[in-house]
PDB file of C-alpha atoms in Angstrom:
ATOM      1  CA  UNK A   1      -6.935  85.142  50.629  1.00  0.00           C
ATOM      2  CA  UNK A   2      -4.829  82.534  51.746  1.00  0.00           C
ATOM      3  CA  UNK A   3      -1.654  82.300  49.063  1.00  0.00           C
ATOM      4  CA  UNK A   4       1.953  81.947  50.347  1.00  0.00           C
ATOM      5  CA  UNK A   5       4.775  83.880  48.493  1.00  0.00           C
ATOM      6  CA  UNK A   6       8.247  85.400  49.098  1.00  0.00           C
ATOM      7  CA  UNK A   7       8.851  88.931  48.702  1.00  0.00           C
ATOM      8  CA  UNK A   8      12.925  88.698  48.864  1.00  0.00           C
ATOM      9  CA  UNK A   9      15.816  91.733  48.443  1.00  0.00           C
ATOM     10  CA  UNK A  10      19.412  90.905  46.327  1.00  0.00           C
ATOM     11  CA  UNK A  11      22.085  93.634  47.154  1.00  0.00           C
ATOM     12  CA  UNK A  12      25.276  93.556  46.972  1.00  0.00           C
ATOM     13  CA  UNK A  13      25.941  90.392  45.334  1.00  0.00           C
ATOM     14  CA  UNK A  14      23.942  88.873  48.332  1.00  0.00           C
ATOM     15  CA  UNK A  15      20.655  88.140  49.236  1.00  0.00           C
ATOM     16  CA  UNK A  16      19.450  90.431  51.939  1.00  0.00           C
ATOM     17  CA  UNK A  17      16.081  89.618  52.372  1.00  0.00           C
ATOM     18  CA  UNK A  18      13.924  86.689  52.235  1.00  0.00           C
ATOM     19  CA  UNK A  19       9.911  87.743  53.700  1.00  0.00           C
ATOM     20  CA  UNK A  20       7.591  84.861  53.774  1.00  0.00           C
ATOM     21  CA  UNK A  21       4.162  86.345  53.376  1.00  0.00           C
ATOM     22  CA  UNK A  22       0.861  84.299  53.729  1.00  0.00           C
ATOM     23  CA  UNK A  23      -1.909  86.144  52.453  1.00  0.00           C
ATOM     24  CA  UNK A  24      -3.097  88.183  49.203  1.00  0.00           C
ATOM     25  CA  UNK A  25       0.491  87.161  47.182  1.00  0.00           C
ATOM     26  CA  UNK A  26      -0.827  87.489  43.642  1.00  0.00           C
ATOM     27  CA  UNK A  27       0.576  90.101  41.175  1.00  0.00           C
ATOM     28  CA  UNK A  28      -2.860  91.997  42.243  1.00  0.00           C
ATOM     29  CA  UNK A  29      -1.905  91.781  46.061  1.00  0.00           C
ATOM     30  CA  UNK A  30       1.372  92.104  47.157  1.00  0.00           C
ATOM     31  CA  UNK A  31       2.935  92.327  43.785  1.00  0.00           C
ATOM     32  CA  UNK A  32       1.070  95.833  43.353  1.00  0.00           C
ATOM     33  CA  UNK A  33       2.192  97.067  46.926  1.00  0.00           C
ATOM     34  CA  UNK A  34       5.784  96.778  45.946  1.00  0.00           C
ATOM     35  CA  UNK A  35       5.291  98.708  42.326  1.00  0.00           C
ATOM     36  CA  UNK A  36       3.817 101.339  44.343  1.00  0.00           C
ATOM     37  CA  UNK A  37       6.974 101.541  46.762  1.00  0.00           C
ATOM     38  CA  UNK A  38       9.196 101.171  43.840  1.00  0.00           C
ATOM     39  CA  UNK A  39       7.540 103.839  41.929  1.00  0.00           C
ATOM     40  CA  UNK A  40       9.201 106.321  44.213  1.00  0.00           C
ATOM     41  CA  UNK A  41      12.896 106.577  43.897  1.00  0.00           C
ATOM     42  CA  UNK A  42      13.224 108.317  47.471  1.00  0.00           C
ATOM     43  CA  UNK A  43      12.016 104.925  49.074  1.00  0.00           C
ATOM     44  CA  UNK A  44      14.663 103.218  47.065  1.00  0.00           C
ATOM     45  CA  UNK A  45      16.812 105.029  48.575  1.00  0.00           C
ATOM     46  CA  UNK A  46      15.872 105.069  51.945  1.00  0.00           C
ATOM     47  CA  UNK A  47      15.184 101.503  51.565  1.00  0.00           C
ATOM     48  CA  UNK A  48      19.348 100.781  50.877  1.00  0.00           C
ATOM     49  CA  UNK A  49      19.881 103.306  53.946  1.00  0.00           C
ATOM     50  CA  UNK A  50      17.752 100.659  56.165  1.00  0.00           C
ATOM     51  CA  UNK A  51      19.398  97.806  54.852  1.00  0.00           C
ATOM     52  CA  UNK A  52      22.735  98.658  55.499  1.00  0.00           C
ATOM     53  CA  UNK A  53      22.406 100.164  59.163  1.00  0.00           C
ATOM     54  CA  UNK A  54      19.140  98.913  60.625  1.00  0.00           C
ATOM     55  CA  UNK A  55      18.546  95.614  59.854  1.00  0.00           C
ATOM     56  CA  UNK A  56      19.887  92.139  61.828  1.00  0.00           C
ATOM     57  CA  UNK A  57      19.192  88.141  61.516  1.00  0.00           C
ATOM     58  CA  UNK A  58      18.609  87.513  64.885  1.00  0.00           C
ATOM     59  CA  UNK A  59      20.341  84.024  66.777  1.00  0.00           C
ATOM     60  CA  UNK A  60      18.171  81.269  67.219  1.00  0.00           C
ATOM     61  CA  UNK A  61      17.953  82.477  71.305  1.00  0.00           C
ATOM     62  CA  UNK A  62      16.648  85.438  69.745  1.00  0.00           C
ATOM     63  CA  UNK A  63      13.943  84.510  67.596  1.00  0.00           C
ATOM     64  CA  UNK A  64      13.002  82.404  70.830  1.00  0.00           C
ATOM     65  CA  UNK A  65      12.930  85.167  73.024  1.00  0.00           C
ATOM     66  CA  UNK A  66      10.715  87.401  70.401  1.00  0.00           C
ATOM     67  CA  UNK A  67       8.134  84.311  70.581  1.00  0.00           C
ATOM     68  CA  UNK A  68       8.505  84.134  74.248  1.00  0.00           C
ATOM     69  CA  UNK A  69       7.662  87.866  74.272  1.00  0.00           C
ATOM     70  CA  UNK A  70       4.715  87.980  71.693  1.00  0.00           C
ATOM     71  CA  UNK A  71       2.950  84.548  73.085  1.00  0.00           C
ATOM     72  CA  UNK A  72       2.997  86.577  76.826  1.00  0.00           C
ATOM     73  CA  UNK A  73       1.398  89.354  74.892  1.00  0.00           C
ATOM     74  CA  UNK A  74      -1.230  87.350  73.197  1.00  0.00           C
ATOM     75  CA  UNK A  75      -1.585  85.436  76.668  1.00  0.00           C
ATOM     76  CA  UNK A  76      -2.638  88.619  78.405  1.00  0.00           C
ATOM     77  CA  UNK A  77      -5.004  89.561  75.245  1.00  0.00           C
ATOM     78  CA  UNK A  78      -6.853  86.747  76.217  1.00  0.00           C
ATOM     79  CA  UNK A  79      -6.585  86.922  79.900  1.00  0.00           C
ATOM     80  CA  UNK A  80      -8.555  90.296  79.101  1.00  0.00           C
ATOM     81  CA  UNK A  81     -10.826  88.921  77.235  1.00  0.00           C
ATOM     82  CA  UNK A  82     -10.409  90.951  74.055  1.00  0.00           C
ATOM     83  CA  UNK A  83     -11.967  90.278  70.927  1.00  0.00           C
ATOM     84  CA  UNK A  84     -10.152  88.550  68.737  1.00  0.00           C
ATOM     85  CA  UNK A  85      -8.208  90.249  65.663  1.00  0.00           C
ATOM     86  CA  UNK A  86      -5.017  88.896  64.101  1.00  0.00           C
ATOM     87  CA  UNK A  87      -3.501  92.338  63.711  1.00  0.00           C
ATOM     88  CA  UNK A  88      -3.488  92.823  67.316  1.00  0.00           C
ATOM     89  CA  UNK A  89      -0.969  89.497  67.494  1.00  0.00           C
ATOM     90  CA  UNK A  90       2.189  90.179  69.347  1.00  0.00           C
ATOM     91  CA  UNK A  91       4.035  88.977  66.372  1.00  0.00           C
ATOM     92  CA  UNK A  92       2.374  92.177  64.631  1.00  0.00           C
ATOM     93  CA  UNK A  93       2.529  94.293  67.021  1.00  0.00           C
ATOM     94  CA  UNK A  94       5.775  94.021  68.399  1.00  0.00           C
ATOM     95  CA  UNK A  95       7.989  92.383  65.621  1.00  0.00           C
ATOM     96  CA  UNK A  96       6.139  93.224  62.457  1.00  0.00           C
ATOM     97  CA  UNK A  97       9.740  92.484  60.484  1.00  0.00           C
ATOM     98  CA  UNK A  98       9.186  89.016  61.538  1.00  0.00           C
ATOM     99  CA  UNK A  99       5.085  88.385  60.925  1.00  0.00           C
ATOM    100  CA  UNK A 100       3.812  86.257  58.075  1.00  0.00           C
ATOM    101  CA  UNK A 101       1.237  89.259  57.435  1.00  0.00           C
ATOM    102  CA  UNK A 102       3.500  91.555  56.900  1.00  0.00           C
ATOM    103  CA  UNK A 103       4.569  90.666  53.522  1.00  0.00           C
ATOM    104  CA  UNK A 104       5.590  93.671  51.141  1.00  0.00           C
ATOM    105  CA  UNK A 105       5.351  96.257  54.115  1.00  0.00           C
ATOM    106  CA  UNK A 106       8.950  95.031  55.192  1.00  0.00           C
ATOM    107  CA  UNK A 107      10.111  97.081  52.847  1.00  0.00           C
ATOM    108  CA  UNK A 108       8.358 100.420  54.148  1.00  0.00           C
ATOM    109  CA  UNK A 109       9.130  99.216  57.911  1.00  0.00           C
ATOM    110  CA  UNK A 110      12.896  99.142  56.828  1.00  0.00           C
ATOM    111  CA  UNK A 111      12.672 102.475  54.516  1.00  0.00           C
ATOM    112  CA  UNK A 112      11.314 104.104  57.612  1.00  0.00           C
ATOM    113  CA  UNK A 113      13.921 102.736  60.136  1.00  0.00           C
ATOM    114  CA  UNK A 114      16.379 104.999  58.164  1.00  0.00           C
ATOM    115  CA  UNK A 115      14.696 108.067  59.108  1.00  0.00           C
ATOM    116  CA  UNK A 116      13.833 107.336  62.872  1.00  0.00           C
ATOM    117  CA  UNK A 117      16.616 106.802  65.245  1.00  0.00           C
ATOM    118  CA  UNK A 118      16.278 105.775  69.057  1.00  0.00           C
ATOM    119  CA  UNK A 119      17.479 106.955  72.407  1.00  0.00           C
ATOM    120  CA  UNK A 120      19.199 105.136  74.496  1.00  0.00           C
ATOM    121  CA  UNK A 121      16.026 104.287  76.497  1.00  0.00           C
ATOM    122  CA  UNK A 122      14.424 103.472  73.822  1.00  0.00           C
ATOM    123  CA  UNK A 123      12.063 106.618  73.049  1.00  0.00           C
ATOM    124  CA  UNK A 124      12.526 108.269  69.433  1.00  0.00           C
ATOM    125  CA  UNK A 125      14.148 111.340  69.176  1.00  0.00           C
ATOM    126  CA  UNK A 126      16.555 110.895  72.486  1.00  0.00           C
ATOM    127  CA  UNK A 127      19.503 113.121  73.102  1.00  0.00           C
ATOM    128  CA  UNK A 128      21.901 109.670  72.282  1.00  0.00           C
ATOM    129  CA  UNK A 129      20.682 108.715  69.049  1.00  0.00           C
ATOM    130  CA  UNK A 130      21.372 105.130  68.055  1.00  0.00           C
ATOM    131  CA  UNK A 131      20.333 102.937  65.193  1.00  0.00           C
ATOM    132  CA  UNK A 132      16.875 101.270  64.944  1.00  0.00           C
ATOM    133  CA  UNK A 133      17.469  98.016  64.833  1.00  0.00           C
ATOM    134  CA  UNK A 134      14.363  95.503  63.076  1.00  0.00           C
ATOM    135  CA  UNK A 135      14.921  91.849  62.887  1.00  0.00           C
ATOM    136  CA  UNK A 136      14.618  89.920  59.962  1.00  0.00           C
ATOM    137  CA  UNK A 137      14.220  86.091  59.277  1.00  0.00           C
ATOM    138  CA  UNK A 138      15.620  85.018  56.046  1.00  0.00           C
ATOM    139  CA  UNK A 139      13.109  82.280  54.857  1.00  0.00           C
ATOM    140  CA  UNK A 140      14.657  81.928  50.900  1.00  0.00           C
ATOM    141  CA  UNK A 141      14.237  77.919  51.207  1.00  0.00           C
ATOM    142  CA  UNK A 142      10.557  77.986  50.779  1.00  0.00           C
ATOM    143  CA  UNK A 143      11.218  78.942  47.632  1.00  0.00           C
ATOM    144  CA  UNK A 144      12.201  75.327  47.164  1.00  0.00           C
ATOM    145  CA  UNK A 145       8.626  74.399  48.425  1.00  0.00           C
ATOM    146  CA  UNK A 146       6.866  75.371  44.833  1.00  0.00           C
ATOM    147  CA  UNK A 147       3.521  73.267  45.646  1.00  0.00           C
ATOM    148  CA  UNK A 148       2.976  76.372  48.482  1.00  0.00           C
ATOM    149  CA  UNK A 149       5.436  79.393  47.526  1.00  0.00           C
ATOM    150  CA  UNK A 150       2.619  79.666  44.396  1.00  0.00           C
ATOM    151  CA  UNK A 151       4.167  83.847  44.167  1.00  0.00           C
ATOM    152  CA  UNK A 152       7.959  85.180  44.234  1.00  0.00           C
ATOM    153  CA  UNK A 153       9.225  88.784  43.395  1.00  0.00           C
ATOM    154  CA  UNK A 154      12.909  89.641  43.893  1.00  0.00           C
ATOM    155  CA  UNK A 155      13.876  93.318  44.137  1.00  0.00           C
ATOM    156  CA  UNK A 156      17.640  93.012  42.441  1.00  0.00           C
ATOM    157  CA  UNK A 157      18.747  96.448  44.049  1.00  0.00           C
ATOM    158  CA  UNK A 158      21.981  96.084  42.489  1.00  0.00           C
ATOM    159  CA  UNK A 159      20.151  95.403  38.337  1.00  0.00           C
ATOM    160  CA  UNK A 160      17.449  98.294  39.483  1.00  0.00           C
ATOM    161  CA  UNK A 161      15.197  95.091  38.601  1.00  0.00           C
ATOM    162  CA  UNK A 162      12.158  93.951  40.010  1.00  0.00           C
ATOM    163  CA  UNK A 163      11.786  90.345  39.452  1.00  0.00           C
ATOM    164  CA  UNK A 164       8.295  88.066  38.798  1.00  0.00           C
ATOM    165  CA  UNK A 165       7.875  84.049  39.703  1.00  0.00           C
ATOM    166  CA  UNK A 166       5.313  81.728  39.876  1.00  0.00           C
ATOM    167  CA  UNK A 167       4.539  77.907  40.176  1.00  0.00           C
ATOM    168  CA  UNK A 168       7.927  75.666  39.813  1.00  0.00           C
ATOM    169  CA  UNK A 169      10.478  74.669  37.708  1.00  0.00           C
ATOM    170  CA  UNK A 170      14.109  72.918  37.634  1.00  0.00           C
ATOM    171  CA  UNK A 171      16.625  74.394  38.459  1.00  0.00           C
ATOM    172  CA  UNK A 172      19.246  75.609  35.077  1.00  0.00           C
ATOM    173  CA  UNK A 173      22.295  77.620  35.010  1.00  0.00           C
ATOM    174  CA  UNK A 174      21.530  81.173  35.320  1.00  0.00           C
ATOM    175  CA  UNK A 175      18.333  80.825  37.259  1.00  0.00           C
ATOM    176  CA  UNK A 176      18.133  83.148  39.971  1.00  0.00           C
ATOM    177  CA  UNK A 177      17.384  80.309  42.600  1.00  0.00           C
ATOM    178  CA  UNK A 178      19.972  78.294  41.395  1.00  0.00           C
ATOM    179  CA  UNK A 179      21.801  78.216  44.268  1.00  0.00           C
ATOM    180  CA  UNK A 180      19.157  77.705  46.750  1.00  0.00           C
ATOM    181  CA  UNK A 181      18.750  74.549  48.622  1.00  0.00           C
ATOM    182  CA  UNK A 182      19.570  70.980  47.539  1.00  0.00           C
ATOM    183  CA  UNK A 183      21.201  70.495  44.021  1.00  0.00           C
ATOM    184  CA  UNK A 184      17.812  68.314  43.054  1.00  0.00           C
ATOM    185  CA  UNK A 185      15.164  70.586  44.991  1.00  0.00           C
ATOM    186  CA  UNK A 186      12.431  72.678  42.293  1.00  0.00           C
ATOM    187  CA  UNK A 187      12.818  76.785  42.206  1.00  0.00           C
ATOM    188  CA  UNK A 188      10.122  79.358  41.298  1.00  0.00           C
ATOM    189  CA  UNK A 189       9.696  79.841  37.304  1.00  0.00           C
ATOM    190  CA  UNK A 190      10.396  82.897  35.970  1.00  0.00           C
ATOM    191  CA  UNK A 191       7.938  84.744  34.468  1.00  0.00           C
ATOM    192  CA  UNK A 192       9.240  88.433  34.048  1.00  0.00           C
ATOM    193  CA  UNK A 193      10.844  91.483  35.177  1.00  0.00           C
ATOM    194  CA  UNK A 194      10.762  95.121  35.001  1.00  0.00           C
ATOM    195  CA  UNK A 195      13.207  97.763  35.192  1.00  0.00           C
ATOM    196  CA  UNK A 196      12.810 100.607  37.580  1.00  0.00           C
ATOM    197  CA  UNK A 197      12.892 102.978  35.353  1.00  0.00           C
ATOM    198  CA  UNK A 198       9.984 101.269  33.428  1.00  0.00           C
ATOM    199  CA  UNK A 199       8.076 101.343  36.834  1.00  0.00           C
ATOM    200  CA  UNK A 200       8.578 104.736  36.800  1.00  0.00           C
ATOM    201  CA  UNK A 201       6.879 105.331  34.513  1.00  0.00           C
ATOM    202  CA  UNK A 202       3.778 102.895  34.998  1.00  0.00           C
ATOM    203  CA  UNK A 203       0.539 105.347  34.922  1.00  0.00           C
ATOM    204  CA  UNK A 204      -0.913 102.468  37.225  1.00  0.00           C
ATOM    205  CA  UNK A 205      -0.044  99.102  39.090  1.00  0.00           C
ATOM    206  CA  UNK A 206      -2.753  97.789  36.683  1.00  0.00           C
ATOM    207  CA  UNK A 207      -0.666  98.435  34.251  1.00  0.00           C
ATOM    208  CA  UNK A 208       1.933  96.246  35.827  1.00  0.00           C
ATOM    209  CA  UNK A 209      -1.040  93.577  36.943  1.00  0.00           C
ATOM    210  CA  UNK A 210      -1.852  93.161  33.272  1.00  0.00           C
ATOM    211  CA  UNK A 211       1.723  92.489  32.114  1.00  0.00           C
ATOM    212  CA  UNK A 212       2.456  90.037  34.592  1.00  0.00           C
ATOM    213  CA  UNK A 213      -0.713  88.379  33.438  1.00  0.00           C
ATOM    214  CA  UNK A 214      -0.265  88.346  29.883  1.00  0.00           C
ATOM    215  CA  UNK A 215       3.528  86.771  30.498  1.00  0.00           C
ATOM    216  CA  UNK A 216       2.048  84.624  32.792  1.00  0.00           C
ATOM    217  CA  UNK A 217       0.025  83.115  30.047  1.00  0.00           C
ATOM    218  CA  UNK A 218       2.182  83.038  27.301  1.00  0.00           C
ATOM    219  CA  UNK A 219       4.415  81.331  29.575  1.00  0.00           C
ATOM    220  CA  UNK A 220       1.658  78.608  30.200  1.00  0.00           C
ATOM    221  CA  UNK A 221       1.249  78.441  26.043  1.00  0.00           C
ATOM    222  CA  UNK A 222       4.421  77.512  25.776  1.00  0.00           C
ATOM    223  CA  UNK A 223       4.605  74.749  28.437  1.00  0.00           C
ATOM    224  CA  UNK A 224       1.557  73.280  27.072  1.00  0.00           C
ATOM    225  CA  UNK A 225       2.786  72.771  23.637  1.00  0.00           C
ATOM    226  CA  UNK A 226       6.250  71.451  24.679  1.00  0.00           C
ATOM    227  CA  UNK A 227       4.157  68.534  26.194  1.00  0.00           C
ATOM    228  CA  UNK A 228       2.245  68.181  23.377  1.00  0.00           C
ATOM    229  CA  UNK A 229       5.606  67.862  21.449  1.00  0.00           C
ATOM    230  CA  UNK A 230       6.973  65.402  24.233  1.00  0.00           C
ATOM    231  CA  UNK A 231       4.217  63.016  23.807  1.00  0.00           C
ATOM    232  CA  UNK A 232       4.434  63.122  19.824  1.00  0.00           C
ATOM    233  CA  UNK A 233       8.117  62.454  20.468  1.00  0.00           C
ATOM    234  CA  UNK A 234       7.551  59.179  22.753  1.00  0.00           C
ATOM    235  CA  UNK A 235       4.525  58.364  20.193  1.00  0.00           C
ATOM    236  CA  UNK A 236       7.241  58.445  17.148  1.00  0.00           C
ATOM    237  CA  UNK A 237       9.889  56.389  19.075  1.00  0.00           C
ATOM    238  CA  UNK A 238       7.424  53.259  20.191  1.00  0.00           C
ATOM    239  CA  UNK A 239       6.382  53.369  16.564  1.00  0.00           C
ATOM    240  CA  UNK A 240      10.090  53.124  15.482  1.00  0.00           C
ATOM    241  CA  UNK A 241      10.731  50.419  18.247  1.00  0.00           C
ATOM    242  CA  UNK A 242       7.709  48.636  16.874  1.00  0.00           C
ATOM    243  CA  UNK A 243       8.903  48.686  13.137  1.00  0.00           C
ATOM    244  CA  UNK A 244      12.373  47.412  14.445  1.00  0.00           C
ATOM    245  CA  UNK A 245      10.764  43.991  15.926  1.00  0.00           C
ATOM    246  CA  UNK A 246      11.012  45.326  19.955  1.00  0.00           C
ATOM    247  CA  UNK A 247       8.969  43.192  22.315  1.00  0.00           C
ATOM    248  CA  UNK A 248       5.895  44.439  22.390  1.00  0.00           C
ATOM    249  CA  UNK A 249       5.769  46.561  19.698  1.00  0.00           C
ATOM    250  CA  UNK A 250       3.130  45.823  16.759  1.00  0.00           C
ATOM    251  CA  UNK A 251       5.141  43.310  15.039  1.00  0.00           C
ATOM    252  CA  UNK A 252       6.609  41.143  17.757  1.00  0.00           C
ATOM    253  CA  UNK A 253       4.105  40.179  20.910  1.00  0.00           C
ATOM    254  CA  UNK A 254       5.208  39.591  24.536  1.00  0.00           C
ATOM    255  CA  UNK A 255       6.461  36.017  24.859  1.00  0.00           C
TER     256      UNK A 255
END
């Protein structure tokens, strides 16, 4: 199903990665694919292994010359004639760091990096090993776009948190968006976190699933009732205004 999130990575006082996923980004979707990579402290740490020697933003000629490269792929899918299957994409095939269906899997492509090195001519396990490289695209400012980014989760590697949003709200001092985009622009609400060591110990991502959900709604409890209380309060001041002779108001008519 169709629903556009962020999966993003804060290390090192910095975010590190910002994935813009399309597809399956409820708590039940993607948000259970990352509890299950979190729930194994080896990938955590291969994970900071592949973030600090694999990983590169590519220029703007770059990320031109990847869609150069994956539309010439797609271009001779069709030339063949064969069937048609959006995991067979050159974006997916070629750069999966950089597809929109990649969503939480970034985070096992760059775990992974750390244990496969590269030859110089490119083949895996040359006699000149070099780094893997995988390109990322950093898309944090659809987090500003809270009408589509309906999911967020933020994997704070430096807190050992892993971090819940959903819908939108304003920005406030503290918020973990605060500082993305304009001063005025909306930022995914919070709705919880976990610990890793509370993953850890998770029998289930239902377990995690069902949390989410039950925070989820409280959260939408209390919205509801503060405008309740927000239309009481305008409801008490036009009857105040109205006692104190305000045009309009029940004891003084519109001239």
């Amino acid at each position: 199903m169709g629903t556009r999130h962020l999966i993003c990575i804060f290390w090192k006082g910095k975010w590190v990665i910002a994935q813009y996923g399309q597809f399956d980004g409820y708590p039940d979707g993607q948000g259970a694919k990352i509890v299950k990579f979190l729930a194994v402290a080896r990938n955590i740490d291969n994970l900071k292994a592949g973030l600090e020697h694999h990983i590169y933003q590519p220029t703007t000629d770059e990320i031109d010359a990847i869609w150069a490269e994956c539309e010439a792929w797609d271009e001779d899918r069709e030339a063949q004639g064969l069937m048609y299957d959006r995991r067979m994409f050159g974006i997916n095939q070629l750069y999966p760091s950089m597809a929109r269906e990649t969503s939480a899997g970034i985070l096992g492509i760059i775990a992974r990096a750390s244990q496969t090195e590269q030859g110089e001519d490119g083949a895996e396990g040359g006699a000149e090993k070099k780094p893997k490289k995988i390109p990322v695209h950093l898309e944090l400012e659809f987090a500003n776009n809270t009408l589509f980014c309906e999911w967020a989760y933020v994997i704070d590697l430096d807190k050992e948190v892993l971090e819940v949003y959903g819908g939108g709200e304003r920005k406030h001092d503290g918020h973990r968006f605060k500082d993305v985009g304009a001063e005025g622009d909306p930022v995914p609400a919070f709705i919880c976190s976990f610990d890793f060591s509370e993953i850890y110990l998770m029998k289930s991502d239902k377990e995690f699933v069902e949390k989410v959900k039950k925070a989820s709604d409280e959260r939408a409890g209390v919205e509801e009732g503060s405008d309740e209380e927000e239309v009481l309060d305008l409801g008490e001041k036009e009857d105040e205004e109205g006692e104190d002779g305000v045009e309009g108001s029940a004891k003084g008519s519109s001239p």
